[in-house]
Short mmCIF file of C-alpha atoms in Angstrom, two decimals:
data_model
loop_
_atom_site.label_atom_id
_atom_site.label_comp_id
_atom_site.label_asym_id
_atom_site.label_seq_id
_atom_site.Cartn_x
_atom_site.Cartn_y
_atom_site.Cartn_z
CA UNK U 29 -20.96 33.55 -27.76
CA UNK U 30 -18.06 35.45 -29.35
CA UNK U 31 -19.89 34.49 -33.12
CA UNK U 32 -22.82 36.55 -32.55
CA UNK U 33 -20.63 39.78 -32.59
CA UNK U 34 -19.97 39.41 -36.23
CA UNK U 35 -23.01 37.53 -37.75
CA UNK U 36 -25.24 39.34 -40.30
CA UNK U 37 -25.99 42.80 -40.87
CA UNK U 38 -29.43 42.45 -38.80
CA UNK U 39 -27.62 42.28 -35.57
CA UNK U 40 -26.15 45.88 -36.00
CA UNK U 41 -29.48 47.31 -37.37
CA UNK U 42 -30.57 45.85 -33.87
CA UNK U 43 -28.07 47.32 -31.90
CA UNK U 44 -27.95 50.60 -33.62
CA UNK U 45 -31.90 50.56 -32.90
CA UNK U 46 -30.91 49.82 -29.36
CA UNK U 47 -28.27 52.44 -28.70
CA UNK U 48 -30.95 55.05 -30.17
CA UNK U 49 -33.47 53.53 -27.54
CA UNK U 50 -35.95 52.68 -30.34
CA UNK U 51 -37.20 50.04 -28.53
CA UNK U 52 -39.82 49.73 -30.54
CA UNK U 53 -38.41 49.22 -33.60
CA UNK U 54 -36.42 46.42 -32.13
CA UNK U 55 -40.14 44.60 -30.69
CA UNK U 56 -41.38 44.61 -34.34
CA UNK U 57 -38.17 43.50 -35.73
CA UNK U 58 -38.23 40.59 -33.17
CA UNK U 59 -41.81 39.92 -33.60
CA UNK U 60 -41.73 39.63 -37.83
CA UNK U 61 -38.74 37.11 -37.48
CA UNK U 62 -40.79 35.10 -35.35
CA UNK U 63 -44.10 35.39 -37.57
CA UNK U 64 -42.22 35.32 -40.51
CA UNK U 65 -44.99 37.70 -42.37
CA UNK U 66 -44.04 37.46 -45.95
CA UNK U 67 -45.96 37.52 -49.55
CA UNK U 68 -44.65 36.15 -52.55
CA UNK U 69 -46.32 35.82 -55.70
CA UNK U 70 -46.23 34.03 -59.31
CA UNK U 71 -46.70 34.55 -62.35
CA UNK U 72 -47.18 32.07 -65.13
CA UNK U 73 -49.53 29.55 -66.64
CA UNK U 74 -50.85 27.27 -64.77
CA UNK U 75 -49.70 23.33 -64.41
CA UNK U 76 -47.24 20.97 -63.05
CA UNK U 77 -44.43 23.13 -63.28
CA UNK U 78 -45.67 25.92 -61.24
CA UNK U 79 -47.35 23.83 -58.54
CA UNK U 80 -44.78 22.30 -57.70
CA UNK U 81 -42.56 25.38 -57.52
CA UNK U 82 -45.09 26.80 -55.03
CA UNK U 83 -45.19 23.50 -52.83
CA UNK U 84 -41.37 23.64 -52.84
CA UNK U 85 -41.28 27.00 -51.55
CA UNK U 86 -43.22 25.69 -48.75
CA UNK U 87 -41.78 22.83 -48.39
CA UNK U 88 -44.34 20.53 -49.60
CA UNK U 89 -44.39 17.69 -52.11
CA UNK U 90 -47.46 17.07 -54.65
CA UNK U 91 -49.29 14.49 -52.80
CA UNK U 92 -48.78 16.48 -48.90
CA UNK U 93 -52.44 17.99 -47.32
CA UNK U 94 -52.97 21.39 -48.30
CA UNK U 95 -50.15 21.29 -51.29
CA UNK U 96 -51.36 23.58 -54.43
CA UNK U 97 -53.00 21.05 -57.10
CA UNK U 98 -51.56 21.19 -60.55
CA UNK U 99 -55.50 21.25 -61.83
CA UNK U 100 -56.18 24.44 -60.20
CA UNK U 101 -59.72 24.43 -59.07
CA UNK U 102 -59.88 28.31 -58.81
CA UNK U 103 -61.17 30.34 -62.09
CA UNK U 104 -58.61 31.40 -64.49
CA UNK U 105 -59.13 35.01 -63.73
CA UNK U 106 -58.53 34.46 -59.84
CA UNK U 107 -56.04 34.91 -57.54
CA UNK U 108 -55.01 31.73 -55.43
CA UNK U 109 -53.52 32.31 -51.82
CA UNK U 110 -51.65 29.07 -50.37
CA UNK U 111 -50.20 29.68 -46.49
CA UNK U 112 -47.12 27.54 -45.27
CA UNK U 113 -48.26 25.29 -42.77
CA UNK U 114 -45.53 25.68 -40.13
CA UNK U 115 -45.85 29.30 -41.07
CA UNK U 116 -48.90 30.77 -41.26
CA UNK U 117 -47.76 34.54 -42.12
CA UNK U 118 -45.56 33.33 -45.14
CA UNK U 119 -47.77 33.28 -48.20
CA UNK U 120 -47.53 32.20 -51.98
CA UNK U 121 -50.17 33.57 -53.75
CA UNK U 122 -51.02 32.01 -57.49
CA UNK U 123 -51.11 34.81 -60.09
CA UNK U 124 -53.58 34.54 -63.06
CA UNK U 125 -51.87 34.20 -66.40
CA UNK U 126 -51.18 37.21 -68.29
CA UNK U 127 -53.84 37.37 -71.33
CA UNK U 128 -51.37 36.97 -74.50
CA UNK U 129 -54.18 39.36 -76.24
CA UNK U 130 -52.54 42.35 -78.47
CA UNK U 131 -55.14 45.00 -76.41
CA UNK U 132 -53.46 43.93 -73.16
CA UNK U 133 -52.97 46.87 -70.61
CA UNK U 134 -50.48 46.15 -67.51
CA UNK U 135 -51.90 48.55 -65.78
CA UNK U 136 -55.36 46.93 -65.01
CA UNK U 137 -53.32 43.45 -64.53
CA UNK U 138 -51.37 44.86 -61.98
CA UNK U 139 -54.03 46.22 -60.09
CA UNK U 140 -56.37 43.44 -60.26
CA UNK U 141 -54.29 41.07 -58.41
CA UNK U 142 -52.67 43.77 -56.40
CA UNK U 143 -49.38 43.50 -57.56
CA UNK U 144 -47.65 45.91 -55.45
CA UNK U 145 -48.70 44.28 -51.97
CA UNK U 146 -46.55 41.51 -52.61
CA UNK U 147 -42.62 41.73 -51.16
CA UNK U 148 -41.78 39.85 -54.38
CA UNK U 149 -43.18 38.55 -57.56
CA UNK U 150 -41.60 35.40 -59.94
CA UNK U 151 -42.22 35.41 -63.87
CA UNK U 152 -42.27 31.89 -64.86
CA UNK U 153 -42.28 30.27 -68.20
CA UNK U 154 -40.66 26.64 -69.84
CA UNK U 155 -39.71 28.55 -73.05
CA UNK U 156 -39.52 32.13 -73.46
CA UNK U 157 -41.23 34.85 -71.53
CA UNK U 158 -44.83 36.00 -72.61
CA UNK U 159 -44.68 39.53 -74.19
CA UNK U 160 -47.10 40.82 -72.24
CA UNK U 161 -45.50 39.65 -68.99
CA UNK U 162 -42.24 41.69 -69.77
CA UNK U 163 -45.00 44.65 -69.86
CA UNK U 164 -46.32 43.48 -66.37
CA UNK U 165 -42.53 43.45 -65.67
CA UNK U 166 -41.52 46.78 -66.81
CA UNK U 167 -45.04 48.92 -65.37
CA UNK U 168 -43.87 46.93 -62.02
CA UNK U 169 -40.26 48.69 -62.60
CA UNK U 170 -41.72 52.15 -63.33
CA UNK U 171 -43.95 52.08 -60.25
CA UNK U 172 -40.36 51.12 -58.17
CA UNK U 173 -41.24 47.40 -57.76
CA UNK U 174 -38.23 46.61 -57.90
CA UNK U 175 -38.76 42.76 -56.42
CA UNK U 176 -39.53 41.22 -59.28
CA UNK U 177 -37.45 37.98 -61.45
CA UNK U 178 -37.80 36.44 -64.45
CA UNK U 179 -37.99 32.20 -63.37
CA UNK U 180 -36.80 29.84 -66.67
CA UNK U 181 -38.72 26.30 -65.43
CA UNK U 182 -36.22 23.41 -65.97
CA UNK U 183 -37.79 19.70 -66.30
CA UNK U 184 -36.49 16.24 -66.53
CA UNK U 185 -36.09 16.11 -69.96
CA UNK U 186 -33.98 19.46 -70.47
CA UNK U 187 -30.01 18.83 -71.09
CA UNK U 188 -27.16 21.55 -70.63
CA UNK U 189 -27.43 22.52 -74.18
CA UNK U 190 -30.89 23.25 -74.31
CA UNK U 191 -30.91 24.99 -71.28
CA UNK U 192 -28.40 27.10 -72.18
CA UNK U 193 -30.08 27.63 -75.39
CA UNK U 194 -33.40 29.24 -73.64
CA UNK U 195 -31.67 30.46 -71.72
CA UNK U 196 -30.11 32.63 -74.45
CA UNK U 197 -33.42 32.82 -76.54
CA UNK U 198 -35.26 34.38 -72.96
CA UNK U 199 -32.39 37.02 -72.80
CA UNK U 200 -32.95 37.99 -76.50
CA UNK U 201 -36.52 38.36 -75.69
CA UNK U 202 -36.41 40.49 -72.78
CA UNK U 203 -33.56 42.64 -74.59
CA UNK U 204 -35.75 43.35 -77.43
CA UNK U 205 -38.61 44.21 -75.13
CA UNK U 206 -36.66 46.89 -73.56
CA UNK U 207 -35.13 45.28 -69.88
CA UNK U 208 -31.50 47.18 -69.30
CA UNK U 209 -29.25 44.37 -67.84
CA UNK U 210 -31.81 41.36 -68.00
CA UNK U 211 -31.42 38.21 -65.99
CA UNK U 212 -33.37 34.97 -65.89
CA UNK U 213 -32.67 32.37 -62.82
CA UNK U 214 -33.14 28.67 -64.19
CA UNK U 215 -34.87 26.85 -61.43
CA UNK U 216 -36.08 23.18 -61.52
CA UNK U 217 -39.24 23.37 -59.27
CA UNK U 218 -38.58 20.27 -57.41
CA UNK U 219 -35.02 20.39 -56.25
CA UNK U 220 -34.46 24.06 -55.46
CA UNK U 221 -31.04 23.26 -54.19
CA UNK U 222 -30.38 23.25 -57.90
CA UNK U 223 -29.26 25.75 -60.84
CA UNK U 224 -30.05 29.11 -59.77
CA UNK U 225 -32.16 29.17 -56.80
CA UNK U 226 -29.63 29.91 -54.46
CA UNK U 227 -28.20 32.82 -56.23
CA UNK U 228 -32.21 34.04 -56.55
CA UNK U 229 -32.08 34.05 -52.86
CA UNK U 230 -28.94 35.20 -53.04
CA UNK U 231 -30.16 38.90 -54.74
CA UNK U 232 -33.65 38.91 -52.87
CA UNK U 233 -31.64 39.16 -49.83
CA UNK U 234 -30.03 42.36 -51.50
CA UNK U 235 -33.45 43.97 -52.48
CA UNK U 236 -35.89 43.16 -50.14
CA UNK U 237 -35.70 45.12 -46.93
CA UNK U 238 -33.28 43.30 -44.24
CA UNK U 239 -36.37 42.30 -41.89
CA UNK U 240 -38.48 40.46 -44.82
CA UNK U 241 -35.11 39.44 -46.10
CA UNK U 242 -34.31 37.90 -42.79
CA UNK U 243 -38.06 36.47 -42.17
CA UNK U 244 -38.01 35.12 -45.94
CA UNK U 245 -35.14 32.50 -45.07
CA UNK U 246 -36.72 31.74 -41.51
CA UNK U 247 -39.52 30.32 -43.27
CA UNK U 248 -38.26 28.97 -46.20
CA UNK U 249 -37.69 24.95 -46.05
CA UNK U 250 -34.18 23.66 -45.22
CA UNK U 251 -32.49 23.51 -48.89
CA UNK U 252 -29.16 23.79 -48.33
CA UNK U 253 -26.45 23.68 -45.54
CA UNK U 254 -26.32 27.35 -46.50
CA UNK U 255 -29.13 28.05 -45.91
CA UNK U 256 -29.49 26.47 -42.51
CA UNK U 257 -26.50 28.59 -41.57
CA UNK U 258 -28.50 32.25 -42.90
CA UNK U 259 -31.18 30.48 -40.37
CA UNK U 260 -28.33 30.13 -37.80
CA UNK U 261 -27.31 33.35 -38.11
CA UNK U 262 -30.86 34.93 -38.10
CA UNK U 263 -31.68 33.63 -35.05
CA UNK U 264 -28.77 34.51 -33.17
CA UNK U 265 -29.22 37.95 -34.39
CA UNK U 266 -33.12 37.82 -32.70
CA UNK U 267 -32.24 35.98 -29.54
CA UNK U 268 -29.27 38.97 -29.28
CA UNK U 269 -32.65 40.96 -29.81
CA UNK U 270 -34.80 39.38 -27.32
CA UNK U 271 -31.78 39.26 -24.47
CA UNK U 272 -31.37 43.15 -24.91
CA UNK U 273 -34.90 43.65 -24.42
CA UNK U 274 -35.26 41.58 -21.64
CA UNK U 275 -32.01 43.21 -19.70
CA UNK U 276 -32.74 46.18 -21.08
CA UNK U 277 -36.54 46.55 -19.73
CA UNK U 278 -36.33 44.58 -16.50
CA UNK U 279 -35.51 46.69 -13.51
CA UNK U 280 -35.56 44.10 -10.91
CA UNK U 281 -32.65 42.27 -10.20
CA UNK U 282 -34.34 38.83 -10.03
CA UNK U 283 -32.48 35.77 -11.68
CA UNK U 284 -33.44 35.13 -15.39
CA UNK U 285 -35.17 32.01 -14.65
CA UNK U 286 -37.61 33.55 -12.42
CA UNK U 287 -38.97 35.42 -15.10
CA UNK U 288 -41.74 34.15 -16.47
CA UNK U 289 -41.73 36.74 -19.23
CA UNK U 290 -38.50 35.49 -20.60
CA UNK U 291 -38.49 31.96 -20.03
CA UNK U 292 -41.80 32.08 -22.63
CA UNK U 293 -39.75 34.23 -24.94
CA UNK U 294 -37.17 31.75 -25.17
CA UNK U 295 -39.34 28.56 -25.58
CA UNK U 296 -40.74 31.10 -28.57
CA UNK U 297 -37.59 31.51 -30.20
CA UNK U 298 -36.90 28.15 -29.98
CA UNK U 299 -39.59 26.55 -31.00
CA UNK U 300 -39.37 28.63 -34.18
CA UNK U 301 -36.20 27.43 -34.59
CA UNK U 302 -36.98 23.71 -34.57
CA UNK U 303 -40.13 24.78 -37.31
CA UNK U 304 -37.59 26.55 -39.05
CA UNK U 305 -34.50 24.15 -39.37
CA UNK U 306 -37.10 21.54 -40.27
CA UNK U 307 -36.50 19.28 -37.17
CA UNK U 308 -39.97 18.61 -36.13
CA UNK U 309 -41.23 14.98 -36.43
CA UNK U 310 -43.88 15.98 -39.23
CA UNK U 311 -41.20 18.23 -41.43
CA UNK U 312 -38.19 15.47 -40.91
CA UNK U 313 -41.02 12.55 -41.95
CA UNK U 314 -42.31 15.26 -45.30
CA UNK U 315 -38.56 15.75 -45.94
CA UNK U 316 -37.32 11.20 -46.13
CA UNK U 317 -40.79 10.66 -47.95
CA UNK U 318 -39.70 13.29 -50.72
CA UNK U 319 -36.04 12.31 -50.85
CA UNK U 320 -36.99 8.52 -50.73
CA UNK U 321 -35.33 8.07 -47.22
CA UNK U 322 -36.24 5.94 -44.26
CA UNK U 323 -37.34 8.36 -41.93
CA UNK U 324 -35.78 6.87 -38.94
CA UNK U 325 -32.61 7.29 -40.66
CA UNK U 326 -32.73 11.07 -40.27
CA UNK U 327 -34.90 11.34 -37.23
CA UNK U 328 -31.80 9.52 -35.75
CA UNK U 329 -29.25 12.26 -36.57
CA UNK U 330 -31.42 14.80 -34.15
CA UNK U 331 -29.05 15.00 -30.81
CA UNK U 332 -30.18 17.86 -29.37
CA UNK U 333 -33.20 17.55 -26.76
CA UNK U 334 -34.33 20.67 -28.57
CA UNK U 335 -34.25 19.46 -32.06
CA UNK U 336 -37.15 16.85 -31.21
CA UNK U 337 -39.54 18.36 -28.69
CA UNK U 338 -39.31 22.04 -27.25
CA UNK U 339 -40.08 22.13 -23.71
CA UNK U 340 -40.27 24.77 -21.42
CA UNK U 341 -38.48 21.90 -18.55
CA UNK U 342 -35.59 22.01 -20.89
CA UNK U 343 -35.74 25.38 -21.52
CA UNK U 344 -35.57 26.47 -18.17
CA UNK U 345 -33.14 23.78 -17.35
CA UNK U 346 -30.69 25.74 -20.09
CA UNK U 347 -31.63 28.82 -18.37
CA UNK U 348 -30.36 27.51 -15.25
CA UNK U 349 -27.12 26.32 -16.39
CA UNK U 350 -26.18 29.65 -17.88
CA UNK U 351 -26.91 31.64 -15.18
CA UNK U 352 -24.11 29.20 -12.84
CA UNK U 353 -21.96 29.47 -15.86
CA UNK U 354 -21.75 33.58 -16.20
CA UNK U 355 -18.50 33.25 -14.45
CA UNK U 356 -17.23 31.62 -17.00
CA UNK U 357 -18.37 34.70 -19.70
CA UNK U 358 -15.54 37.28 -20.07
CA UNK U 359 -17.52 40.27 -18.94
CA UNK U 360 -15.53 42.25 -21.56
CA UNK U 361 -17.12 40.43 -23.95
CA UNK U 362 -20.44 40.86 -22.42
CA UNK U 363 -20.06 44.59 -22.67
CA UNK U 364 -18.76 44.40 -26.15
CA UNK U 365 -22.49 42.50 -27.22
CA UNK U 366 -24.96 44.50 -24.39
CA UNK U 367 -26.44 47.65 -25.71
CA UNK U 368 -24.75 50.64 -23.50
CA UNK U 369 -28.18 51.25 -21.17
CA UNK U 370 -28.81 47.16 -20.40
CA UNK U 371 -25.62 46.81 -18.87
CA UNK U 372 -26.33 47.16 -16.16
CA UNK U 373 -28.71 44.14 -16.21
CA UNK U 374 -25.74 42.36 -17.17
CA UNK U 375 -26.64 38.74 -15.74
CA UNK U 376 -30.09 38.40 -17.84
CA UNK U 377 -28.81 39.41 -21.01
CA UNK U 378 -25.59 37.03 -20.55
CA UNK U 379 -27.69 34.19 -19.34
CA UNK U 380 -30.15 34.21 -22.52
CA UNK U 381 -27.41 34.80 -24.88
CA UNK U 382 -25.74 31.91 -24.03
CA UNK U 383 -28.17 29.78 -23.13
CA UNK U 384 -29.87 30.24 -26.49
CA UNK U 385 -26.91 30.54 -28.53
CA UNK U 386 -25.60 26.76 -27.41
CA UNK U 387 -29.06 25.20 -28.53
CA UNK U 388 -29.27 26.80 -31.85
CA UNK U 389 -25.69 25.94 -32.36
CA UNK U 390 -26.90 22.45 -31.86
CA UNK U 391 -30.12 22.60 -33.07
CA UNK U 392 -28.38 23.67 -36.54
CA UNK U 393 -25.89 21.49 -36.27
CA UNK U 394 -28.12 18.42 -36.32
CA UNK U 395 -30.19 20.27 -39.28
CA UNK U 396 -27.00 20.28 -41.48
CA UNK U 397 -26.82 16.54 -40.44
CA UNK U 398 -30.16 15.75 -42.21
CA UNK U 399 -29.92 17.86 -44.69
CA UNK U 400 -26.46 16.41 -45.53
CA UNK U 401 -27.89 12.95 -45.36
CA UNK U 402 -31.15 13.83 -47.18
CA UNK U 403 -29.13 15.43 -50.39
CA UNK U 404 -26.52 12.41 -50.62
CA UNK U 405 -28.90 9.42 -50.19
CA UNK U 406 -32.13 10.48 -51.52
CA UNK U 407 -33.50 9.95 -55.05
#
């Protein structure tokens, strides 16, 4: 439990929420981590490229139901909205190409396909960016959008050199067109893991606000062993959340498992945790068919109970074991985590900590495992 005291900058937004008894503030924080409500948008012409780098995002491959075609079917002019299936609230929305006419106005582009509603927006391009998209890029800058990155599409055929080389050519275009500072990720659509991605993630977790921030890697698809610990970390920050509002709020002293209200919280959390880290039968299955592994192979590596089937027996069985084991929790410690007005509810806040905490400790652990596997022994 001693980990959670110095995981990510969430957790002391939470507590310093707490202490001010904005409890409130704390409930919607908890609730958009477990929704994961976030928009993201691109730009770019559409094809192959871009499809695919929307399906990533989401975790799909080409040839999964409800994966964005690379024949889009909607008009040219139209926006295209594409939900995550295992997270309904996270959204990729399919921007229109800019019109490469000399009359262009980024005004009217931006508010036709409502630029400004989205948390952030990708520029995308094989070769150099579109003039008229650095305009889109720039009225997005002077209306304080300030979520917005130019995305340099690598493909098969690119080498080092000629990467570097449009690399080059796309910062001498953006410099002429007036960008202080510019900076262009290169991302190959269907390995994220790759090139720049991380380090895109990287500075969208500096500029988007924390909770999006937070909720953007929650629902993002398990890319990296870095990235499943950010998950890790997340969710220990929300079930510190949770476990304050539950000792916090309750006023009888009843044992934690005979709440009904928490025990449902936790199978909550932790069922967005298995969606999350990926370790559901359908996303482990998605995950060996893209990498060209046998399945089996990394449905095997899942040890935790909790990693293949969340039950509310299991749960509750977790529950349980904490609440016997609280003698074993320094209660300095406990003090240390509790927001000052739930200790006195002590025994419910320990007993969810900890009983959370161990199975997402495991439940990430056996992520890393697959994703480990996945990365070394798939195509």
């Amino acid at each position: 439990m001693a980990d959670v005291l110095k995981s990510l900058n969430l957790l002391e937004t939470l507590k310093e929420s707490m202490e001010l008894n904005k409890l409130s503030d704390v409930k919607d924080a908890v609730e958009d981590l477990l929704i994961s409500r976030i928009n993201l948008a691109v730009m770019g012409d559409r094809g192959d490229e871009k499809a695919t780098f929307i399906n990533s995002l989401r975790g799909l491959g080409p040839g999964d139901d409800e994966a964005a075609p690379s024949l889009s079917t909607v008009a040219p002019e139209e926006v295209a909205g594409y939900p995550n299936p295992k997270h309904p609230d996270f959204r990729m929305w399919d921007l229109p190409p800019v019109p490469s006419t000399s009359l262009f106005e980024p005004e009217g582009y931006i508010e036709r396909v409502k630029f400004l509603r989205y948390n952030a927006v990708f520029v995308t391009f094989i070769q150099t960016p579109q003039p008229n998209s650095v305009e889109v890029f720039l009225e997005a800058r002077s209306l304080q959008q300030q979520t917005v990155y130019f995305i340099l599409f690598a493909s098969a055929k690119d080498t080092e050199k000629s990467l570097e080389d449009k690399r080059k050519a796309c910062l001498d275009v953006l410099t002429s067109q007036g960008v202080t500072l510019p900076k262009v990720y290169l991302v190959r659509p269907s390995t994220l893991e790759q090139f720049d991605f991380p380090c895109l993630l990287e500075d969208m977790g500096r500029d988007l606000p924390e909770i999006r921030a937070h909720a953007l890697i929650l629902a993002l698809p398990t890319l990296t062993s870095s990235l499943v610990s950010q998950k890790k970390e997340a969710f220990k920050a929300l079930v510190w959340a949770a476990a304050s509002l539950s000792g916090g709020v309750s006023t009888i002293p009843v044992p934690f498992v005979a709440s009904m209200v928490d025990s449902s919280v936790a199978v909550r959390i932790l069922t967005k945790a298995q969606i999350s880290l990926c370790l559901d039968d359908e996303s482990v299955e998605r995950l060996a068919r893209q990498r060209g592994v046998v399945p089996t192979r990394l449905k095997g590596l899942r040890t935790c109970l909790l990693s293949v089937e969340v039950t509310k027996g299991e749960v509750k069985k977790r529950l349980a074991a904490a609440e016997k084991d609280l003698a074993t929790v320094s209660s300095k410690l406990v003090e240390m985590a509790m927001p000052r007005h739930a200790r006195s509810a002590s025994r419910s806040f320990a007993a969810m900590l900890q009983a959370l905490n161990g199975a997402i400790d495991e439940m990430a652990a056996d992520a890393e495992k697959i994703v480990a596997v996945a990365l070394r022994e798939g195509q």
